PDB file of N, CA, C and O in Angstrom:
ATOM      1  N   MET R  31      22.292 -50.964  -6.459  1.00 50.00           N
ATOM      2  CA  MET R  31      23.073 -50.465  -5.337  1.00 50.00           C
ATOM      3  C   MET R  31      22.139 -49.777  -4.342  1.00 50.00           C
ATOM      4  O   MET R  31      21.119 -49.234  -4.707  1.00 50.00           O
ATOM      5  N   ASN R  32      22.543 -49.821  -3.105  1.00 66.00           N
ATOM      6  CA  ASN R  32      21.726 -49.255  -2.040  1.00 66.00           C
ATOM      7  C   ASN R  32      21.970 -47.761  -1.920  1.00 66.00           C
ATOM      8  O   ASN R  32      23.100 -47.312  -1.874  1.00 66.00           O
ATOM      9  N   ASN R  33      20.890 -47.012  -1.874  1.00 85.00           N
ATOM     10  CA  ASN R  33      21.067 -45.590  -1.608  1.00 85.00           C
ATOM     11  C   ASN R  33      20.902 -45.356  -0.116  1.00 85.00           C
ATOM     12  O   ASN R  33      20.613 -46.273   0.658  1.00 85.00           O
ATOM     13  N   LEU R  34      21.100 -44.159   0.314  1.00 89.00           N
ATOM     14  CA  LEU R  34      21.141 -43.856   1.742  1.00 89.00           C
ATOM     15  C   LEU R  34      19.812 -44.129   2.437  1.00 89.00           C
ATOM     16  O   LEU R  34      19.797 -44.635   3.563  1.00 89.00           O
ATOM     17  N   THR R  35      18.695 -43.839   1.788  1.00 92.00           N
ATOM     18  CA  THR R  35      17.408 -44.082   2.431  1.00 92.00           C
ATOM     19  C   THR R  35      17.173 -45.575   2.638  1.00 92.00           C
ATOM     20  O   THR R  35      16.628 -45.980   3.661  1.00 92.00           O
ATOM     21  N   GLU R  36      17.582 -46.392   1.671  1.00 94.00           N
ATOM     22  CA  GLU R  36      17.443 -47.839   1.825  1.00 94.00           C
ATOM     23  C   GLU R  36      18.317 -48.330   2.968  1.00 94.00           C
ATOM     24  O   GLU R  36      17.909 -49.209   3.734  1.00 94.00           O
ATOM     25  N   LEU R  37      19.509 -47.778   3.093  1.00 94.00           N
ATOM     26  CA  LEU R  37      20.403 -48.183   4.169  1.00 94.00           C
ATOM     27  C   LEU R  37      19.848 -47.773   5.528  1.00 94.00           C
ATOM     28  O   LEU R  37      19.953 -48.521   6.494  1.00 94.00           O
ATOM     29  N   ARG R  38      19.249 -46.594   5.614  1.00 94.00           N
ATOM     30  CA  ARG R  38      18.683 -46.130   6.885  1.00 94.00           C
ATOM     31  C   ARG R  38      17.499 -46.995   7.323  1.00 94.00           C
ATOM     32  O   ARG R  38      17.224 -47.111   8.513  1.00 94.00           O
ATOM     33  N   GLU R  39      16.785 -47.580   6.373  1.00 95.00           N
ATOM     34  CA  GLU R  39      15.636 -48.416   6.698  1.00 95.00           C
ATOM     35  C   GLU R  39      16.037 -49.807   7.169  1.00 95.00           C
ATOM     36  O   GLU R  39      15.225 -50.517   7.750  1.00 95.00           O
ATOM     37  N   MET R  40      17.285 -50.198   6.953  1.00 94.00           N
ATOM     38  CA  MET R  40      17.750 -51.523   7.340  1.00 94.00           C
ATOM     39  C   MET R  40      17.963 -51.607   8.849  1.00 94.00           C
ATOM     40  O   MET R  40      18.262 -50.617   9.504  1.00 94.00           O
ATOM     41  N   SER R  41      17.833 -52.825   9.365  1.00 95.00           N
ATOM     42  CA  SER R  41      18.132 -53.055  10.781  1.00 95.00           C
ATOM     43  C   SER R  41      19.644 -53.148  10.957  1.00 95.00           C
ATOM     44  O   SER R  41      20.400 -53.192   9.980  1.00 95.00           O
ATOM     45  N   ASP R  42      20.063 -53.192  12.211  1.00 94.00           N
ATOM     46  CA  ASP R  42      21.497 -53.281  12.496  1.00 94.00           C
ATOM     47  C   ASP R  42      22.096 -54.570  11.936  1.00 94.00           C
ATOM     48  O   ASP R  42      23.216 -54.576  11.415  1.00 94.00           O
ATOM     49  N   GLU R  43      21.359 -55.669  12.033  1.00 96.00           N
ATOM     50  CA  GLU R  43      21.839 -56.949  11.527  1.00 96.00           C
ATOM     51  C   GLU R  43      21.962 -56.925  10.008  1.00 96.00           C
ATOM     52  O   GLU R  43      22.918 -57.450   9.436  1.00 96.00           O
ATOM     53  N   GLN R  44      20.990 -56.309   9.346  1.00 96.00           N
ATOM     54  CA  GLN R  44      21.041 -56.213   7.889  1.00 96.00           C
ATOM     55  C   GLN R  44      22.216 -55.350   7.442  1.00 96.00           C
ATOM     56  O   GLN R  44      22.881 -55.658   6.453  1.00 96.00           O
ATOM     57  N   LEU R  45      22.461 -54.264   8.167  1.00 96.00           N
ATOM     58  CA  LEU R  45      23.596 -53.400   7.840  1.00 96.00           C
ATOM     59  C   LEU R  45      24.910 -54.155   7.994  1.00 96.00           C
ATOM     60  O   LEU R  45      25.796 -54.044   7.142  1.00 96.00           O
ATOM     61  N   ALA R  46      25.037 -54.916   9.054  1.00 96.00           N
ATOM     62  CA  ALA R  46      26.262 -55.684   9.272  1.00 96.00           C
ATOM     63  C   ALA R  46      26.463 -56.716   8.173  1.00 96.00           C
ATOM     64  O   ALA R  46      27.585 -56.892   7.668  1.00 96.00           O
ATOM     65  N   ALA R  47      25.389 -57.378   7.764  1.00 97.00           N
ATOM     66  CA  ALA R  47      25.487 -58.380   6.692  1.00 97.00           C
ATOM     67  C   ALA R  47      25.843 -57.725   5.362  1.00 97.00           C
ATOM     68  O   ALA R  47      26.664 -58.247   4.602  1.00 97.00           O
ATOM     69  N   THR R  48      25.247 -56.574   5.085  1.00 96.00           N
ATOM     70  CA  THR R  48      25.543 -55.856   3.845  1.00 96.00           C
ATOM     71  C   THR R  48      26.987 -55.377   3.833  1.00 96.00           C
ATOM     72  O   THR R  48      27.667 -55.448   2.807  1.00 96.00           O
ATOM     73  N   CYS R  49      27.469 -54.916   4.975  1.00 97.00           N
ATOM     74  CA  CYS R  49      28.853 -54.457   5.078  1.00 97.00           C
ATOM     75  C   CYS R  49      29.818 -55.617   4.849  1.00 97.00           C
ATOM     76  O   CYS R  49      30.820 -55.479   4.135  1.00 97.00           O
ATOM     77  N   LYS R  50      29.516 -56.759   5.440  1.00 98.00           N
ATOM     78  CA  LYS R  50      30.370 -57.935   5.267  1.00 98.00           C
ATOM     79  C   LYS R  50      30.393 -58.377   3.811  1.00 98.00           C
ATOM     80  O   LYS R  50      31.450 -58.688   3.257  1.00 98.00           O
ATOM     81  N   GLU R  51      29.236 -58.376   3.180  1.00 97.00           N
ATOM     82  CA  GLU R  51      29.141 -58.769   1.771  1.00 97.00           C
ATOM     83  C   GLU R  51      29.919 -57.801   0.879  1.00 97.00           C
ATOM     84  O   GLU R  51      30.637 -58.215  -0.038  1.00 97.00           O
ATOM     85  N   ALA R  52      29.799 -56.505   1.157  1.00 97.00           N
ATOM     86  CA  ALA R  52      30.520 -55.500   0.371  1.00 97.00           C
ATOM     87  C   ALA R  52      32.028 -55.624   0.569  1.00 97.00           C
ATOM     88  O   ALA R  52      32.798 -55.450  -0.375  1.00 97.00           O
ATOM     89  N   ALA R  53      32.452 -55.949   1.787  1.00 98.00           N
ATOM     90  CA  ALA R  53      33.880 -56.119   2.051  1.00 98.00           C
ATOM     91  C   ALA R  53      34.429 -57.332   1.313  1.00 98.00           C
ATOM     92  O   ALA R  53      35.544 -57.285   0.768  1.00 98.00           O
ATOM     93  N   GLU R  54      33.650 -58.408   1.264  1.00 98.00           N
ATOM     94  CA  GLU R  54      34.081 -59.594   0.514  1.00 98.00           C
ATOM     95  C   GLU R  54      34.152 -59.309  -0.979  1.00 98.00           C
ATOM     96  O   GLU R  54      35.086 -59.731  -1.657  1.00 98.00           O
ATOM     97  N   THR R  55      33.176 -58.574  -1.480  1.00 97.00           N
ATOM     98  CA  THR R  55      33.178 -58.197  -2.888  1.00 97.00           C
ATOM     99  C   THR R  55      34.377 -57.311  -3.201  1.00 97.00           C
ATOM    100  O   THR R  55      35.037 -57.485  -4.225  1.00 97.00           O
ATOM    101  N   LEU R  56      34.663 -56.367  -2.310  1.00 97.00           N
ATOM    102  CA  LEU R  56      35.819 -55.485  -2.495  1.00 97.00           C
ATOM    103  C   LEU R  56      37.111 -56.285  -2.520  1.00 97.00           C
ATOM    104  O   LEU R  56      37.996 -56.026  -3.342  1.00 97.00           O
ATOM    105  N   PHE R  57      37.238 -57.267  -1.648  1.00 97.00           N
ATOM    106  CA  PHE R  57      38.424 -58.110  -1.632  1.00 97.00           C
ATOM    107  C   PHE R  57      38.591 -58.837  -2.960  1.00 97.00           C
ATOM    108  O   PHE R  57      39.683 -58.860  -3.542  1.00 97.00           O
ATOM    109  N   ARG R  58      37.493 -59.429  -3.455  1.00 95.00           N
ATOM    110  CA  ARG R  58      37.564 -60.142  -4.733  1.00 95.00           C
ATOM    111  C   ARG R  58      37.919 -59.204  -5.878  1.00 95.00           C
ATOM    112  O   ARG R  58      38.692 -59.556  -6.771  1.00 95.00           O
ATOM    113  N   LEU R  59      37.345 -57.997  -5.867  1.00 95.00           N
ATOM    114  CA  LEU R  59      37.643 -57.032  -6.923  1.00 95.00           C
ATOM    115  C   LEU R  59      39.103 -56.591  -6.884  1.00 95.00           C
ATOM    116  O   LEU R  59      39.736 -56.463  -7.938  1.00 95.00           O
ATOM    117  N   ARG R  60      39.633 -56.363  -5.692  1.00 95.00           N
ATOM    118  CA  ARG R  60      41.044 -55.979  -5.581  1.00 95.00           C
ATOM    119  C   ARG R  60      41.948 -57.102  -6.055  1.00 95.00           C
ATOM    120  O   ARG R  60      42.939 -56.866  -6.743  1.00 95.00           O
ATOM    121  N   PHE R  61      41.613 -58.315  -5.676  1.00 93.00           N
ATOM    122  CA  PHE R  61      42.403 -59.464  -6.106  1.00 93.00           C
ATOM    123  C   PHE R  61      42.344 -59.603  -7.624  1.00 93.00           C
ATOM    124  O   PHE R  61      43.361 -59.837  -8.273  1.00 93.00           O
ATOM    125  N   GLN R  62      41.158 -59.444  -8.170  1.00 93.00           N
ATOM    126  CA  GLN R  62      40.967 -59.557  -9.615  1.00 93.00           C
ATOM    127  C   GLN R  62      41.692 -58.434 -10.348  1.00 93.00           C
ATOM    128  O   GLN R  62      42.255 -58.645 -11.420  1.00 93.00           O
ATOM    129  N   SER R  63      41.725 -57.245  -9.777  1.00 93.00           N
ATOM    130  CA  SER R  63      42.379 -56.121 -10.452  1.00 93.00           C
ATOM    131  C   SER R  63      43.883 -56.322 -10.523  1.00 93.00           C
ATOM    132  O   SER R  63      44.527 -55.836 -11.445  1.00 93.00           O
ATOM    133  N   GLN R  64      44.447 -57.047  -9.561  1.00 92.00           N
ATOM    134  CA  GLN R  64      45.876 -57.305  -9.581  1.00 92.00           C
ATOM    135  C   GLN R  64      46.235 -58.445 -10.523  1.00 92.00           C
ATOM    136  O   GLN R  64      47.327 -58.466 -11.094  1.00 92.00           O
ATOM    137  N   SER R  65      45.334 -59.385 -10.693  1.00 92.00           N
ATOM    138  CA  SER R  65      45.645 -60.543 -11.519  1.00 92.00           C
ATOM    139  C   SER R  65      45.204 -60.391 -12.981  1.00 92.00           C
ATOM    140  O   SER R  65      45.811 -60.966 -13.866  1.00 92.00           O
ATOM    141  N   GLU R  66      44.162 -59.627 -13.211  1.00 88.00           N
ATOM    142  CA  GLU R  66      43.679 -59.416 -14.578  1.00 88.00           C
ATOM    143  C   GLU R  66      42.970 -58.079 -14.664  1.00 88.00           C
ATOM    144  O   GLU R  66      42.780 -57.398 -13.667  1.00 88.00           O
ATOM    145  N   ARG R  67      42.537 -57.751 -15.835  1.00 87.00           N
ATOM    146  CA  ARG R  67      41.877 -56.466 -16.043  1.00 87.00           C
ATOM    147  C   ARG R  67      40.405 -56.548 -15.639  1.00 87.00           C
ATOM    148  O   ARG R  67      39.707 -57.491 -15.977  1.00 87.00           O
ATOM    149  N   LEU R  68      39.950 -55.531 -14.915  1.00 88.00           N
ATOM    150  CA  LEU R  68      38.548 -55.480 -14.499  1.00 88.00           C
ATOM    151  C   LEU R  68      37.668 -54.957 -15.623  1.00 88.00           C
ATOM    152  O   LEU R  68      38.068 -54.070 -16.380  1.00 88.00           O
ATOM    153  N   ASN R  69      36.453 -55.490 -15.704  1.00 88.00           N
ATOM    154  CA  ASN R  69      35.495 -54.985 -16.685  1.00 88.00           C
ATOM    155  C   ASN R  69      34.978 -53.611 -16.275  1.00 88.00           C
ATOM    156  O   ASN R  69      34.787 -52.738 -17.113  1.00 88.00           O
ATOM    157  N   THR R  70      34.740 -53.441 -14.984  1.00 90.00           N
ATOM    158  CA  THR R  70      34.241 -52.168 -14.467  1.00 90.00           C
ATOM    159  C   THR R  70      35.100 -51.739 -13.279  1.00 90.00           C
ATOM    160  O   THR R  70      34.812 -52.113 -12.140  1.00 90.00           O
ATOM    161  N   PRO R  71      36.148 -50.969 -13.523  1.00 91.00           N
ATOM    162  CA  PRO R  71      37.019 -50.538 -12.430  1.00 91.00           C
ATOM    163  C   PRO R  71      36.314 -49.655 -11.401  1.00 91.00           C
ATOM    164  O   PRO R  71      36.753 -49.565 -10.257  1.00 91.00           O
ATOM    165  N   SER R  72      35.213 -49.036 -11.773  1.00 94.00           N
ATOM    166  CA  SER R  72      34.500 -48.169 -10.834  1.00 94.00           C
ATOM    167  C   SER R  72      33.808 -48.958  -9.727  1.00 94.00           C
ATOM    168  O   SER R  72      33.391 -48.366  -8.724  1.00 94.00           O
ATOM    169  N   GLU R  73      33.688 -50.265  -9.874  1.00 95.00           N
ATOM    170  CA  GLU R  73      33.055 -51.077  -8.840  1.00 95.00           C
ATOM    171  C   GLU R  73      33.845 -51.043  -7.538  1.00 95.00           C
ATOM    172  O   GLU R  73      33.267 -51.122  -6.463  1.00 95.00           O
ATOM    173  N   ILE R  74      35.165 -50.917  -7.619  1.00 96.00           N
ATOM    174  CA  ILE R  74      35.983 -50.824  -6.413  1.00 96.00           C
ATOM    175  C   ILE R  74      35.593 -49.578  -5.626  1.00 96.00           C
ATOM    176  O   ILE R  74      35.362 -49.630  -4.417  1.00 96.00           O
ATOM    177  N   ARG R  75      35.503 -48.454  -6.295  1.00 96.00           N
ATOM    178  CA  ARG R  75      35.134 -47.195  -5.642  1.00 96.00           C
ATOM    179  C   ARG R  75      33.726 -47.274  -5.066  1.00 96.00           C
ATOM    180  O   ARG R  75      33.469 -46.809  -3.951  1.00 96.00           O
ATOM    181  N   LYS R  76      32.808 -47.871  -5.798  1.00 96.00           N
ATOM    182  CA  LYS R  76      31.424 -47.985  -5.322  1.00 96.00           C
ATOM    183  C   LYS R  76      31.345 -48.819  -4.048  1.00 96.00           C
ATOM    184  O   LYS R  76      30.620 -48.462  -3.110  1.00 96.00           O
ATOM    185  N   ASN R  77      32.088 -49.915  -3.994  1.00 96.00           N
ATOM    186  CA  ASN R  77      32.067 -50.756  -2.808  1.00 96.00           C
ATOM    187  C   ASN R  77      32.723 -50.069  -1.616  1.00 96.00           C
ATOM    188  O   ASN R  77      32.252 -50.197  -0.487  1.00 96.00           O
ATOM    189  N   LYS R  78      33.795 -49.337  -1.859  1.00 97.00           N
ATOM    190  CA  LYS R  78      34.438 -48.583  -0.777  1.00 97.00           C
ATOM    191  C   LYS R  78      33.471 -47.563  -0.183  1.00 97.00           C
ATOM    192  O   LYS R  78      33.378 -47.412   1.039  1.00 97.00           O
ATOM    193  N   ARG R  79      32.759 -46.879  -1.041  1.00 96.00           N
ATOM    194  CA  ARG R  79      31.814 -45.861  -0.575  1.00 96.00           C
ATOM    195  C   ARG R  79      30.633 -46.483   0.151  1.00 96.00           C
ATOM    196  O   ARG R  79      30.132 -45.928   1.130  1.00 96.00           O
ATOM    197  N   LEU R  80      30.176 -47.638  -0.317  1.00 96.00           N
ATOM    198  CA  LEU R  80      29.081 -48.333   0.354  1.00 96.00           C
ATOM    199  C   LEU R  80      29.502 -48.738   1.763  1.00 96.00           C
ATOM    200  O   LEU R  80      28.753 -48.544   2.726  1.00 96.00           O
ATOM    201  N   ILE R  81      30.708 -49.270   1.901  1.00 97.00           N
ATOM    202  CA  ILE R  81      31.210 -49.651   3.218  1.00 97.00           C
ATOM    203  C   ILE R  81      31.305 -48.421   4.119  1.00 97.00           C
ATOM    204  O   ILE R  81      30.924 -48.469   5.295  1.00 97.00           O
ATOM    205  N   ALA R  82      31.785 -47.321   3.582  1.00 97.00           N
ATOM    206  CA  ALA R  82      31.903 -46.093   4.374  1.00 97.00           C
ATOM    207  C   ALA R  82      30.535 -45.586   4.818  1.00 97.00           C
ATOM    208  O   ALA R  82      30.366 -45.160   5.965  1.00 97.00           O
ATOM    209  N   ARG R  83      29.549 -45.641   3.940  1.00 96.00           N
ATOM    210  CA  ARG R  83      28.199 -45.210   4.304  1.00 96.00           C
ATOM    211  C   ARG R  83      27.625 -46.071   5.423  1.00 96.00           C
ATOM    212  O   ARG R  83      27.016 -45.568   6.371  1.00 96.00           O
ATOM    213  N   ILE R  84      27.824 -47.373   5.299  1.00 97.00           N
ATOM    214  CA  ILE R  84      27.294 -48.288   6.310  1.00 97.00           C
ATOM    215  C   ILE R  84      27.964 -48.039   7.653  1.00 97.00           C
ATOM    216  O   ILE R  84      27.308 -47.959   8.692  1.00 97.00           O
ATOM    217  N   LYS R  85      29.285 -47.892   7.651  1.00 97.00           N
ATOM    218  CA  LYS R  85      29.995 -47.661   8.905  1.00 97.00           C
ATOM    219  C   LYS R  85      29.606 -46.323   9.527  1.00 97.00           C
ATOM    220  O   LYS R  85      29.530 -46.199  10.749  1.00 97.00           O
ATOM    221  N   THR R  86      29.330 -45.328   8.703  1.00 96.00           N
ATOM    222  CA  THR R  86      28.871 -44.042   9.213  1.00 96.00           C
ATOM    223  C   THR R  86      27.515 -44.191   9.890  1.00 96.00           C
ATOM    224  O   THR R  86      27.291 -43.649  10.981  1.00 96.00           O
ATOM    225  N   LEU R  87      26.603 -44.921   9.261  1.00 96.00           N
ATOM    226  CA  LEU R  87      25.289 -45.151   9.863  1.00 96.00           C
ATOM    227  C   LEU R  87      25.407 -45.922  11.174  1.00 96.00           C
ATOM    228  O   LEU R  87      24.717 -45.616  12.144  1.00 96.00           O
ATOM    229  N   GLN R  88      26.277 -46.922  11.203  1.00 96.00           N
ATOM    230  CA  GLN R  88      26.461 -47.692  12.427  1.00 96.00           C
ATOM    231  C   GLN R  88      27.000 -46.806  13.547  1.00 96.00           C
ATOM    232  O   GLN R  88      26.570 -46.916  14.696  1.00 96.00           O
ATOM    233  N   THR R  89      27.918 -45.907  13.216  1.00 96.00           N
ATOM    234  CA  THR R  89      28.460 -44.990  14.214  1.00 96.00           C
ATOM    235  C   THR R  89      27.390 -44.025  14.701  1.00 96.00           C
ATOM    236  O   THR R  89      27.295 -43.741  15.900  1.00 96.00           O
ATOM    237  N   GLU R  90      26.572 -43.510  13.783  1.00 95.00           N
ATOM    238  CA  GLU R  90      25.477 -42.610  14.160  1.00 95.00           C
ATOM    239  C   GLU R  90      24.512 -43.295  15.112  1.00 95.00           C
ATOM    240  O   GLU R  90      24.085 -42.717  16.110  1.00 95.00           O
ATOM    241  N   ARG R  91      24.165 -44.543  14.792  1.00 95.00           N
ATOM    242  CA  ARG R  91      23.227 -45.270  15.641  1.00 95.00           C
ATOM    243  C   ARG R  91      23.838 -45.568  17.011  1.00 95.00           C
ATOM    244  O   ARG R  91      23.158 -45.488  18.030  1.00 95.00           O
ATOM    245  N   ALA R  92      25.104 -45.896  17.041  1.00 94.00           N
ATOM    246  CA  ALA R  92      25.774 -46.180  18.319  1.00 94.00           C
ATOM    247  C   ALA R  92      25.835 -44.929  19.194  1.00 94.00           C
ATOM    248  O   ALA R  92      25.596 -44.997  20.398  1.00 94.00           O
ATOM    249  N   SER R  93      26.139 -43.800  18.584  1.00 94.00           N
ATOM    250  CA  SER R  93      26.213 -42.559  19.375  1.00 94.00           C
ATOM    251  C   SER R  93      24.811 -42.116  19.811  1.00 94.00           C
ATOM    252  O   SER R  93      24.662 -41.513  20.881  1.00 94.00           O
ATOM    253  N   ALA R  94      23.803 -42.391  19.014  1.00 91.00           N
ATOM    254  CA  ALA R  94      22.438 -42.030  19.381  1.00 91.00           C
ATOM    255  C   ALA R  94      21.968 -42.861  20.570  1.00 91.00           C
ATOM    256  O   ALA R  94      21.311 -42.346  21.478  1.00 91.00           O
ATOM    257  N   THR R  95      22.295 -44.149  20.582  1.00 89.00           N
ATOM    258  CA  THR R  95      21.895 -44.980  21.712  1.00 89.00           C
ATOM    259  C   THR R  95      22.709 -44.648  22.962  1.00 89.00           C
ATOM    260  O   THR R  95      22.200 -44.738  24.070  1.00 89.00           O
ATOM    261  N   ALA R  96      23.960 -44.246  22.778  1.00 90.00           N
ATOM    262  CA  ALA R  96      24.790 -43.880  23.926  1.00 90.00           C
ATOM    263  C   ALA R  96      24.302 -42.575  24.558  1.00 90.00           C
ATOM    264  O   ALA R  96      24.296 -42.431  25.786  1.00 90.00           O
ATOM    265  N   SER R  97      23.883 -41.636  23.732  1.00 89.00           N
ATOM    266  CA  SER R  97      23.386 -40.376  24.271  1.00 89.00           C
ATOM    267  C   SER R  97      21.990 -40.506  24.866  1.00 89.00           C
ATOM    268  O   SER R  97      21.608 -39.732  25.743  1.00 89.00           O
ATOM    269  N   ALA R  98      21.224 -41.492  24.396  1.00 86.00           N
ATOM    270  CA  ALA R  98      19.882 -41.697  24.922  1.00 86.00           C
ATOM    271  C   ALA R  98      19.908 -42.355  26.292  1.00 86.00           C
ATOM    272  O   ALA R  98      19.004 -42.168  27.098  1.00 86.00           O
ATOM    273  N   SER R  99      20.951 -43.095  26.580  1.00 79.00           N
ATOM    274  CA  SER R  99      21.007 -43.764  27.891  1.00 79.00           C
ATOM    275  C   SER R  99      21.882 -43.055  28.889  1.00 79.00           C
ATOM    276  O   SER R  99      22.254 -41.990  28.851  1.00 79.00           O
TER     277      SER R  99
END
């Protein structure tokens, strides 16, 4: 799993791709949790938090570029 320093080192494109991948994984996990029992239920929480971290970084970067210009 990506920690915050690894996420900060990523480019904007990499962050967007990671966010999309995490959202797809979250969708599959939610679907799987409704249809059968999950092996690791904590994976849903981990993916939600990863998406939140990425979106927070994207917002920080957007506000930093807006204030710089």
